[in-house]
Amino acid sequence: MDPILESPHDLDTLATRIRRHAVRMVAAHGLGYLGQALSAAEILATLYARVYRPRTDRIVISPGHYVIGAFAAAVETGLLDEAELATYGHDGSRLEAIGTERSPGLDLTGGSLGQGLSGAVGFALSDRMRGRTEARTVVLVSDGELEEGQVWEAAMFAAHHRLDNLVAVIDANNSQVDGPVTEVTTIEPIADKWRSFGWWAEDVDGHDTKALAAALAAAVAADRPAVVVARTSTTTGLDCLPASTDGHFIKLPAELAARAAAELESRLA
Amino acid sequence: MRKPPYPTVLKPYGTALLDLARADERIVCLSGDLTRQCEVDLFRDELPDRFVNVGMAEANMMGIAGALARAGHVPFVHTFGVFATRRPFDQIVNAIAYPNLPVRIVGFMPGISSPGGPSHQAIEDVALMRAVPNLTVVDAADATEIRQVVPAILDHPGPVYLRLKRGEIPVIFDDDYEFSLHRARRLRLGGDALLVANGMMLPAAIAAVDVLVAAGVDCGLVHAPVVKPFDAATVVDAASGVDAVVTAENHTVVGGLGSAVAEALAEAGAGCRLRRVGLRDTFAEGALSAHHLFQTYHLTTQSIVDAVWEASRRPDPVPVAPRSPAAAGEYSPV
């Protein structure tokens, strides 16, 4: 059985635990990048538990705003001490709200959007040059980042050089600072764009862990760079959030934070 | 040091990099679709497994280079200076400089040496790279120096921006020249005035010294190829007691060598007048030849002499710099 399709981790439980960590981290500040963790919880659970093999592979979190979810996933997979999450976003912490060079639990991140795929391409190219055929480079990209031209420079390069050890997941949560991506710039059809650039691509429900795992198993097996377009939303997994929530930067006052924590606790009970 | 007109050689950089890479497998070579122009066709043809043409995609190229450096390679990245700095500035900052990675960004065709118009003239590349933390910035002057810079920066722990003339490279220094990443070179001592130059303006500065000395001005000369970290101590020491300091750079006078010297003198409390020869906060248009641009925009031997004269407030007429015609295969100061 492919270890991406089956492992001791229950991915849905893992995703809920990632959300619980994220709620705690954001609750300490009253607002923050909770929406990124909510949309990417299943993606990060699947990547960290099933796809990314520390010491062999590299994982790149291109949008540094998502490190909150990566920190949570790193705790769940033993890469980071849970106690350190309490320092997230506080003065003097290495767990800054937007990823930095000191961010633990990942190999590369960045706050200037659209750059992570190039870094991932560089890692994959290094593995190719060194004959490290087993090594994977896994990269999380957000849909808003696709507005940056550099992403497409990197996409062209990866396909031209047929970097088949490169696997990208796009968190297509339709959220950017000024509102829904669809209202800012038309980036669809996402998967077709990548296919036309020479990538293997598949569109899945990004909150369906079985679909994610199946797509990622196929992506890893593909004979070319591969991308999974994961359709998500920034409020999924927390029913208590009001309908008016701005998913890019969620306000989480104490009362709402308590309800969010209780909701997630009950789901884990 | 030789006398002008200087003999020229081709591809001293490309040869030096290839020599180094043959012995050091960490070195990888990236090109942005300007492979022959950046002398790394030599590398491509002999070490193709470590050569990557990233194409016209400088942002992606810097991101790839950063990751290669993280993985233990030593990437040398090549394009024209203008495309190496203006286009991927944010990528250099985030993918290379902030993580302090050993990427060597090599930008050819500096300042107004290109007749390609303002789109192709790297007139503010030194200022841009100098402003970024962790970056070392080198503006090399001749083939002897270039051959030494390449091995000198190989094991430097952080990123380097190396600015190189394209095409025929003059040989100014003799083989006993020693490049240092830490020390500027005092090429001549002088008590009346001081010139500080680098890169393509060094030949003009050397010629200006001869004109000034013949006119009775005891003029010193410091060659400062490393603009950052800047050897302020050598410049301040050389400026001690002089009436005028004049800098000469193939670059805008904003933010480059002239600014570095100004900061060094002011911070040391040196009271001498300073004039900066370089592009005077303007773009440079209207050229078939680089020679024409150097004259039109006052980056000549005479410009340096004039600046010394003006800053020294000398009452007598300004001496006239002789023309130094160069035959084919030679290089002379403008």
XYZ file of C-alpha atoms in Angstrom:
603
model
C 0.000 0.000 0.000
C 1.246 3.451 -0.842
C 2.227 5.206 2.423
C 0.634 8.376 1.086
C -2.722 6.598 0.928
C -2.490 4.935 4.327
C -0.650 5.701 7.549
C -1.194 5.545 11.327
C -2.297 9.185 11.270
C -5.991 9.819 10.818
C -5.848 12.844 8.569
C -9.230 14.303 9.527
C -8.315 14.203 13.200
C -4.940 15.689 12.398
C -6.573 18.540 10.490
C -8.844 19.289 13.443
C -5.844 19.304 15.781
C -4.057 21.742 13.422
C -7.107 24.009 13.574
C -7.118 23.767 17.369
C -3.474 24.835 17.576
C -4.153 27.698 15.171
C -7.154 28.914 17.161
C -5.030 28.992 20.307
C -2.210 30.847 18.576
C -4.527 33.469 17.085
C -6.683 33.753 20.232
C -3.661 35.072 22.115
C -3.660 38.073 19.775
C -7.367 38.466 19.064
C -6.773 38.386 15.327
C -4.456 36.825 12.791
C -3.870 34.380 9.962
C -6.391 31.823 11.151
C -8.133 31.602 7.780
C -4.942 30.292 6.172
C -4.764 27.479 8.732
C -8.462 26.701 8.322
C -8.274 26.459 4.534
C -5.004 24.515 4.535
C -5.581 22.217 7.545
C -6.304 19.097 5.489
C -3.587 19.987 2.955
C -0.951 20.450 5.667
C -2.106 17.335 7.534
C -1.736 15.268 4.369
C 1.592 16.817 3.362
C 3.282 16.585 6.763
C 1.904 13.159 7.722
C 2.061 11.380 4.395
C 4.158 13.108 1.743
C 7.008 15.090 3.327
C 9.767 12.917 4.779
C 12.081 15.078 6.905
C 15.809 14.631 6.207
C 15.059 13.154 2.764
C 12.642 15.691 1.317
C 12.200 19.416 1.459
C 9.034 21.327 2.180
C 8.478 24.897 1.082
C 5.618 27.019 2.385
C 5.634 29.737 -0.258
C 3.082 32.077 1.351
C 4.716 32.903 4.688
C 1.319 33.822 6.134
C 0.586 30.062 6.228
C 3.382 29.200 8.657
C 0.828 29.172 11.469
C -0.561 25.987 9.929
C 2.880 24.606 9.188
C 3.953 25.161 12.810
C 0.847 23.297 13.974
C 1.482 20.447 11.541
C 5.130 20.332 12.618
C 4.055 19.894 16.242
C 1.699 17.085 15.275
C 4.444 15.238 13.386
C 7.118 15.688 16.047
C 9.186 18.366 14.330
C 8.437 21.109 16.848
C 7.801 21.287 20.582
C 4.170 22.120 21.293
C 5.103 24.555 24.075
C 6.772 26.824 21.533
C 3.453 27.517 19.811
C 2.553 29.756 22.762
C 5.264 32.182 21.575
C 3.723 32.518 18.095
C 3.615 36.130 17.006
C 4.978 37.515 20.277
C 7.991 39.809 20.596
C 11.275 37.926 20.486
C 9.800 34.666 19.186
C 11.268 32.756 16.269
C 7.682 31.873 15.384
C 6.814 35.134 13.645
C 3.346 35.535 12.165
C 4.790 35.697 8.652
C 7.547 33.164 8.072
C 11.217 34.086 8.405
C 14.583 32.362 8.120
C 14.180 31.232 11.729
C 10.832 29.516 11.158
C 11.118 25.876 12.314
C 9.500 22.815 10.770
C 10.024 23.720 7.116
C 12.868 24.243 4.681
C 11.885 27.536 3.074
C 9.188 30.115 3.408
C 8.745 33.746 2.533
C 6.514 36.709 3.085
C 7.014 38.259 -0.335
C 4.513 36.240 -2.305
C 5.134 34.280 -5.465
C 8.731 33.310 -4.730
C 8.502 29.910 -3.060
C 8.051 27.870 -6.201
C 11.400 29.123 -7.526
C 13.039 27.983 -4.298
C 11.360 24.609 -4.592
C 12.572 24.363 -8.185
C 16.088 25.097 -6.936
C 15.883 22.303 -4.370
C 14.561 19.874 -6.987
C 17.287 20.936 -9.406
C 19.931 20.341 -6.734
C 18.563 16.839 -6.123
C 18.641 16.210 -9.876
C 22.278 17.389 -10.136
C 23.300 15.186 -7.217
C 21.406 12.116 -8.364
C 19.141 12.114 -5.297
C 16.344 10.441 -7.216
C 14.365 9.461 -4.109
C 14.112 12.971 -2.732
C 10.917 14.977 -3.130
C 10.403 18.692 -2.964
C 6.950 19.595 -1.704
C 5.694 23.159 -2.023
C 2.523 24.842 -0.824
C 1.411 27.739 -3.007
C -1.649 29.926 -2.557
C -4.049 30.875 -5.317
C -3.525 34.600 -4.825
C 0.181 34.089 -5.498
C -0.634 32.968 -9.021
C -1.059 36.648 -9.848
C 2.733 37.017 -9.511
C 4.602 36.430 -12.779
C 7.499 34.681 -11.094
C 5.271 31.670 -10.374
C 4.884 31.131 -14.093
C 8.596 31.614 -14.753
C 9.202 28.816 -12.260
C 6.407 26.680 -13.713
C 7.889 26.914 -17.212
C 11.366 26.085 -15.951
C 10.214 23.063 -13.927
C 8.334 21.575 -16.870
C 11.136 22.277 -19.354
C 13.575 20.464 -17.080
C 10.952 17.819 -16.270
C 11.507 18.040 -12.514
C 9.357 15.030 -11.685
C 10.390 15.064 -8.020
C 8.584 18.374 -7.535
C 5.047 18.342 -6.103
C 3.044 21.524 -5.569
C -0.265 22.019 -3.817
C -2.222 25.164 -4.476
C -4.507 26.198 -1.639
C -7.278 27.626 -3.790
C -9.215 29.338 -1.006
C -10.306 32.274 -3.188
C -9.020 34.752 -0.624
C -6.609 37.647 -0.885
C -6.252 40.927 0.992
C -8.704 42.921 -1.102
C -11.322 40.191 -1.196
C -12.122 37.085 -3.218
C -9.458 36.303 -5.827
C -12.255 36.016 -8.398
C -13.087 39.689 -7.886
C -9.467 40.867 -8.170
C -8.112 38.878 -11.125
C -9.385 35.900 -13.071
C -6.879 33.135 -12.483
C -9.097 30.296 -13.715
C -8.847 27.787 -15.181
C -6.016 27.030 -12.751
C -5.415 23.344 -13.480
C -5.625 23.883 -17.236
C -3.039 26.636 -17.006
C -0.600 24.291 -15.280
C -1.328 21.492 -17.732
C -0.652 23.854 -20.614
C 2.673 24.698 -18.962
C 3.590 20.998 -19.026
C 2.615 19.941 -15.526
C 0.509 17.039 -14.338
C -2.471 18.667 -12.609
C -5.580 17.595 -10.748
C -8.407 19.542 -9.139
C -9.707 18.205 -5.794
C -11.809 19.183 -2.792
C -9.063 20.442 -0.493
C -10.990 19.517 2.654
C -11.460 15.870 1.532
C -8.414 14.089 2.910
C -9.022 10.914 0.904
C -9.182 12.879 -2.315
C -6.101 14.869 -1.322
C -4.112 11.744 -0.481
C -5.110 10.045 -3.716
C -4.207 13.092 -5.783
C -0.887 13.513 -3.988
C -0.008 9.841 -4.452
C -0.618 10.286 -8.172
C 1.295 13.557 -8.176
C 4.333 11.950 -6.558
C 4.184 9.126 -9.110
C 3.817 11.472 -12.086
C 6.625 11.594 -14.637
C 6.676 15.404 -14.606
C 6.256 18.199 -12.078
C 2.812 17.869 -10.561
C 0.316 20.192 -8.966
C -2.785 19.485 -6.923
C -5.298 22.320 -7.007
C -7.050 22.029 -3.649
C -10.377 23.868 -3.496
C -10.872 25.187 0.011
C -12.405 27.975 2.069
C -10.939 30.081 4.863
C -13.767 29.317 7.300
C -14.099 25.565 6.898
C -13.970 23.524 10.085
C -15.160 26.285 12.403
C -18.930 26.602 12.249
C -18.971 29.313 14.901
C -17.344 31.933 12.658
C -19.777 34.625 11.531
C -20.730 34.793 7.862
C -19.043 38.197 7.531
C -15.601 36.822 8.467
C -12.646 38.228 6.461
C -10.710 35.060 5.813
C -7.382 36.736 5.133
C -7.101 38.169 8.638
C -9.675 36.760 11.037
C -10.806 38.667 14.117
C -11.061 36.295 17.051
C -12.127 38.114 20.222
C -12.038 36.151 23.488
C -15.673 35.084 23.450
C -15.481 33.806 19.864
C -12.133 32.149 20.559
C -13.679 30.252 23.479
C -16.532 29.032 21.302
C -14.078 28.032 18.566
C -11.965 26.080 21.039
C -15.035 24.349 22.458
C -16.256 23.422 18.974
C -12.921 21.843 18.065
C -12.599 20.084 21.437
C -16.012 18.505 20.981
C -15.009 17.322 17.529
C -11.887 15.685 18.950
C -13.686 14.115 21.935
C 51.042 49.208 -13.159
C 51.071 49.571 -16.937
C 50.729 52.768 -18.960
C 47.866 53.428 -21.397
C 46.834 52.430 -23.920
C 46.382 49.132 -22.179
C 46.493 45.751 -23.870
C 43.177 43.878 -23.673
C 42.217 40.270 -23.167
C 38.980 38.375 -23.717
C 36.999 36.397 -21.136
C 39.283 36.667 -18.102
C 36.218 36.145 -15.890
C 34.890 33.153 -17.805
C 38.329 31.558 -17.791
C 38.850 32.158 -14.082
C 35.438 30.726 -13.202
C 36.005 27.638 -15.320
C 39.445 27.081 -13.767
C 37.916 27.320 -10.324
C 34.927 25.118 -11.161
C 37.082 22.336 -12.581
C 38.570 21.934 -9.108
C 35.447 22.623 -7.058
C 32.263 20.665 -7.639
C 30.219 23.000 -5.450
C 30.245 25.621 -8.188
C 27.168 25.788 -10.406
C 26.682 28.323 -13.185
C 23.367 29.987 -13.977
C 22.727 32.158 -17.009
C 19.804 34.374 -17.924
C 19.987 33.908 -21.694
C 23.218 35.920 -21.922
C 25.685 33.073 -21.829
C 28.337 34.144 -24.331
C 27.954 37.801 -23.364
C 28.756 36.881 -19.761
C 31.720 34.704 -20.788
C 30.183 31.512 -19.383
C 29.924 29.755 -22.729
C 33.306 28.425 -21.579
C 31.641 26.882 -18.528
C 28.619 25.615 -20.489
C 30.768 23.847 -23.056
C 33.082 22.141 -20.594
C 30.903 21.526 -17.512
C 27.380 21.208 -18.934
C 26.102 19.175 -15.957
C 26.623 22.162 -13.683
C 25.405 24.790 -16.139
C 21.766 25.912 -16.123
C 20.297 28.370 -18.588
C 17.301 29.731 -16.704
C 16.281 31.860 -19.666
C 14.864 35.376 -19.504
C 13.476 34.909 -16.017
C 15.677 36.769 -13.567
C 13.244 36.587 -10.656
C 13.047 32.814 -10.965
C 16.819 32.619 -11.461
C 17.505 34.362 -8.147
C 15.032 32.102 -6.338
C 16.634 28.998 -7.817
C 20.109 30.296 -6.961
C 19.097 30.868 -3.338
C 17.792 27.324 -2.988
C 20.869 25.855 -4.676
C 23.026 27.733 -2.160
C 20.887 26.417 0.707
C 21.515 22.912 -0.629
C 25.290 23.437 -0.504
C 26.106 24.542 -4.034
C 27.920 27.783 -4.770
C 25.874 29.392 -7.549
C 27.388 32.004 -9.850
C 24.500 33.836 -11.521
C 25.047 35.698 -14.792
C 23.229 38.363 -16.735
C 23.715 42.028 -17.537
C 24.033 44.187 -14.430
C 20.829 46.011 -15.181
C 18.798 42.786 -15.326
C 20.696 41.291 -12.383
C 19.634 44.048 -9.996
C 16.663 46.140 -11.142
C 14.384 43.317 -12.213
C 14.871 40.809 -9.362
C 15.566 43.217 -6.512
C 12.958 41.789 -4.140
C 14.024 38.248 -5.041
C 17.662 39.056 -4.255
C 16.609 40.513 -0.914
C 14.351 37.643 0.113
C 15.889 34.582 -1.526
C 19.572 35.480 -1.178
C 20.523 38.464 0.977
C 18.254 38.024 3.975
C 19.237 34.346 4.399
C 22.855 35.455 3.748
C 23.512 32.740 1.190
C 26.727 32.375 -0.836
C 25.259 33.335 -4.202
C 27.570 35.245 -6.539
C 25.568 37.608 -8.742
C 27.694 38.677 -11.681
C 26.403 41.659 -13.632
C 28.088 42.575 -16.899
C 28.034 45.833 -18.884
C 28.191 48.368 -16.057
C 27.054 51.962 -16.107
C 27.113 53.689 -19.455
C 29.426 51.160 -21.107
C 26.376 49.949 -23.031
C 25.153 51.813 -26.102
C 21.866 49.963 -25.543
C 20.151 52.955 -24.031
C 18.839 53.451 -20.511
C 17.074 50.066 -20.543
C 20.454 48.351 -20.764
C 22.554 50.649 -18.598
C 23.177 49.535 -15.025
C 23.618 53.003 -13.582
C 22.229 52.377 -10.093
C 23.093 48.713 -9.556
C 25.843 49.481 -7.045
C 23.497 51.723 -5.062
C 20.780 49.067 -5.045
C 23.074 46.221 -4.010
C 24.947 48.382 -1.515
C 21.704 49.211 0.280
C 20.894 45.559 0.962
C 22.217 44.039 4.204
C 24.734 41.173 3.905
C 25.701 41.971 0.316
C 29.327 42.515 -0.688
C 29.699 44.732 -3.762
C 32.746 44.619 -6.051
C 33.375 46.795 -9.121
C 36.461 45.288 -10.751
C 38.813 47.321 -12.918
C 40.929 45.025 -15.044
C 41.741 41.484 -16.091
C 44.420 40.975 -13.461
C 41.989 41.963 -10.744
C 39.136 39.893 -12.194
C 41.287 36.762 -12.176
C 41.860 37.307 -8.461
C 38.337 38.354 -7.493
C 36.780 35.085 -8.620
C 38.743 32.812 -6.236
C 38.646 35.518 -3.550
C 34.842 35.473 -3.386
C 34.431 31.701 -3.712
C 34.339 30.963 0.007
C 32.979 34.293 1.193
C 30.127 33.288 3.511
C 27.518 35.724 2.183
C 26.235 36.983 -1.170
C 28.387 39.010 -3.549
C 27.477 41.336 -6.390
C 30.340 41.463 -8.889
C 30.198 44.162 -11.558
C 32.196 43.456 -14.705
C 32.966 45.204 -17.974
C 31.827 43.262 -21.000
C 34.014 42.391 -23.979
C 37.634 43.501 -24.243
C 39.056 43.788 -20.754
C 42.082 46.012 -20.165
C 45.180 44.782 -18.375
C 46.137 47.632 -16.075
C 47.799 45.902 -13.168
C 50.947 43.808 -13.273
C 50.921 40.277 -11.977
C 52.138 41.350 -8.543
C 48.788 43.112 -7.899
C 46.946 41.680 -4.905
C 43.163 42.052 -4.701
C 41.688 42.204 -1.221
C 38.046 41.975 -0.197
C 38.883 44.113 2.830
C 41.427 46.725 1.781
C 41.379 49.443 -0.834
C 44.715 50.023 -2.604
C 46.696 53.238 -2.329
C 48.176 53.421 -5.807
C 49.796 56.818 -5.265
C 50.467 58.993 -2.229
C 49.719 62.693 -2.571
C 49.380 65.640 -0.218
C 47.262 68.091 -2.257
C 44.350 66.071 -3.602
C 43.010 62.536 -3.561
C 41.228 60.556 -6.247
C 39.179 57.486 -5.370
C 38.082 55.340 -8.297
C 37.160 51.834 -9.358
C 35.853 49.791 -12.266
C 35.920 51.379 -15.684
C 36.849 54.791 -14.241
C 40.188 53.612 -12.879
C 42.059 54.217 -16.173
C 40.691 57.776 -16.344
C 41.694 58.380 -12.729
C 45.215 57.113 -13.404
C 45.480 59.418 -16.425
C 44.082 62.322 -14.384
C 46.778 61.818 -11.744
C 49.447 62.182 -14.424
C 47.856 65.411 -15.694
C 47.508 66.839 -12.210
C 51.008 65.954 -11.082
C 52.427 67.531 -14.250
C 50.463 70.670 -13.343
C 52.003 70.761 -9.894
C 49.235 69.097 -7.877
C 50.537 66.326 -5.627
C 47.587 64.001 -6.201
C 47.035 60.662 -4.498
C 45.002 57.770 -5.873
C 43.065 55.058 -4.086
C 41.578 52.144 -6.009
C 38.492 50.908 -4.158
C 37.027 47.910 -6.002
C 35.039 46.801 -2.952
C 32.297 49.371 -2.451
C 30.812 47.376 0.406
C 32.038 46.668 2.976
C 33.928 49.899 2.303
C 37.494 50.355 3.504
C 36.836 53.747 5.062
C 40.083 53.717 7.009
C 42.302 53.683 3.917
C 40.334 56.471 2.243
C 40.220 58.643 5.346
C 43.931 58.122 5.896
C 44.743 58.983 2.275
C 42.515 62.060 2.473
C 44.343 63.400 5.509
C 45.543 66.936 4.815
C 44.387 67.211 1.188
C 42.336 70.134 -0.130
C 40.047 68.058 -2.331
C 38.791 64.503 -2.709
C 37.305 63.458 -6.052
C 35.575 60.158 -6.667
C 35.115 58.611 -10.101
C 32.572 55.894 -10.831
C 30.791 54.545 -13.894
C 27.454 54.874 -12.090
C 25.100 57.518 -10.788
C 26.680 59.687 -8.107
C 23.756 58.735 -5.855
C 24.461 55.783 -3.627
C 27.629 54.331 -5.131
C 31.357 54.843 -4.613
C 31.040 58.616 -4.251
C 28.430 58.212 -1.550
C 30.532 55.622 0.262
C 33.488 58.011 0.279
C 31.264 60.909 1.399
C 29.969 58.852 4.307
C 33.463 57.742 5.271
C 34.871 61.278 5.244
C 31.922 62.809 7.079
C 31.865 60.118 9.746
C 35.598 60.617 10.315
C 35.165 64.382 10.552
C 37.465 64.958 7.579
C 36.993 68.550 6.472
C 38.020 68.334 2.829
C 35.799 69.271 -0.098
C 34.404 66.361 -2.101
C 33.372 66.177 -5.750
C 31.805 63.094 -7.289
C 32.420 62.300 -10.957
C 29.751 60.028 -12.343
C 26.301 60.228 -13.859
C 24.733 63.345 -12.399
C 21.342 61.885 -11.465
C 20.358 61.394 -15.088
C 19.719 58.663 -17.613
C 22.121 58.524 -20.551
C 20.674 58.643 -24.051
C 21.836 59.030 -27.599
C 24.785 56.774 -28.209
C 26.242 54.461 -30.764
C 29.405 54.106 -28.693
C 30.150 54.003 -24.989
C 32.990 56.476 -25.649
C 30.455 59.094 -26.746
C 28.409 58.606 -23.580
C 31.430 58.971 -21.312
C 32.184 62.290 -22.982
C 28.612 63.541 -23.122
C 27.910 62.770 -19.488
C 31.272 63.943 -18.130
C 32.874 60.686 -17.093
C 36.274 61.451 -18.596
C 39.830 62.124 -17.519
C 39.133 65.802 -18.089
C 36.012 65.596 -15.888
C 38.163 64.332 -13.028
C 40.819 67.020 -13.564
C 38.123 69.689 -13.699
C 36.593 68.425 -10.462
C 39.946 68.538 -8.639
C 40.575 72.009 -9.967
C 37.174 73.302 -8.950
C 37.224 71.695 -5.505
C 40.764 72.954 -4.853
C 39.700 76.472 -5.892
C 42.817 76.948 -7.965
C 43.036 80.298 -9.725
C 45.190 79.160 -12.663
C 43.712 77.634 -15.849
C 42.667 73.976 -15.722
C 45.219 71.687 -17.368
C 43.975 69.875 -20.431
C 44.107 66.109 -20.460
C 45.760 64.665 -23.561
C 43.761 62.383 -25.806
C 44.930 58.829 -25.596
C 43.848 57.074 -28.781
C 43.460 53.333 -28.629
C 44.177 51.064 -31.561
C 42.175 47.908 -32.148
C 42.701 45.560 -29.221
C 43.744 48.367 -26.925
C 41.884 50.226 -24.196
C 42.380 53.845 -23.248
C 40.777 56.120 -20.718
C 38.186 58.474 -22.147
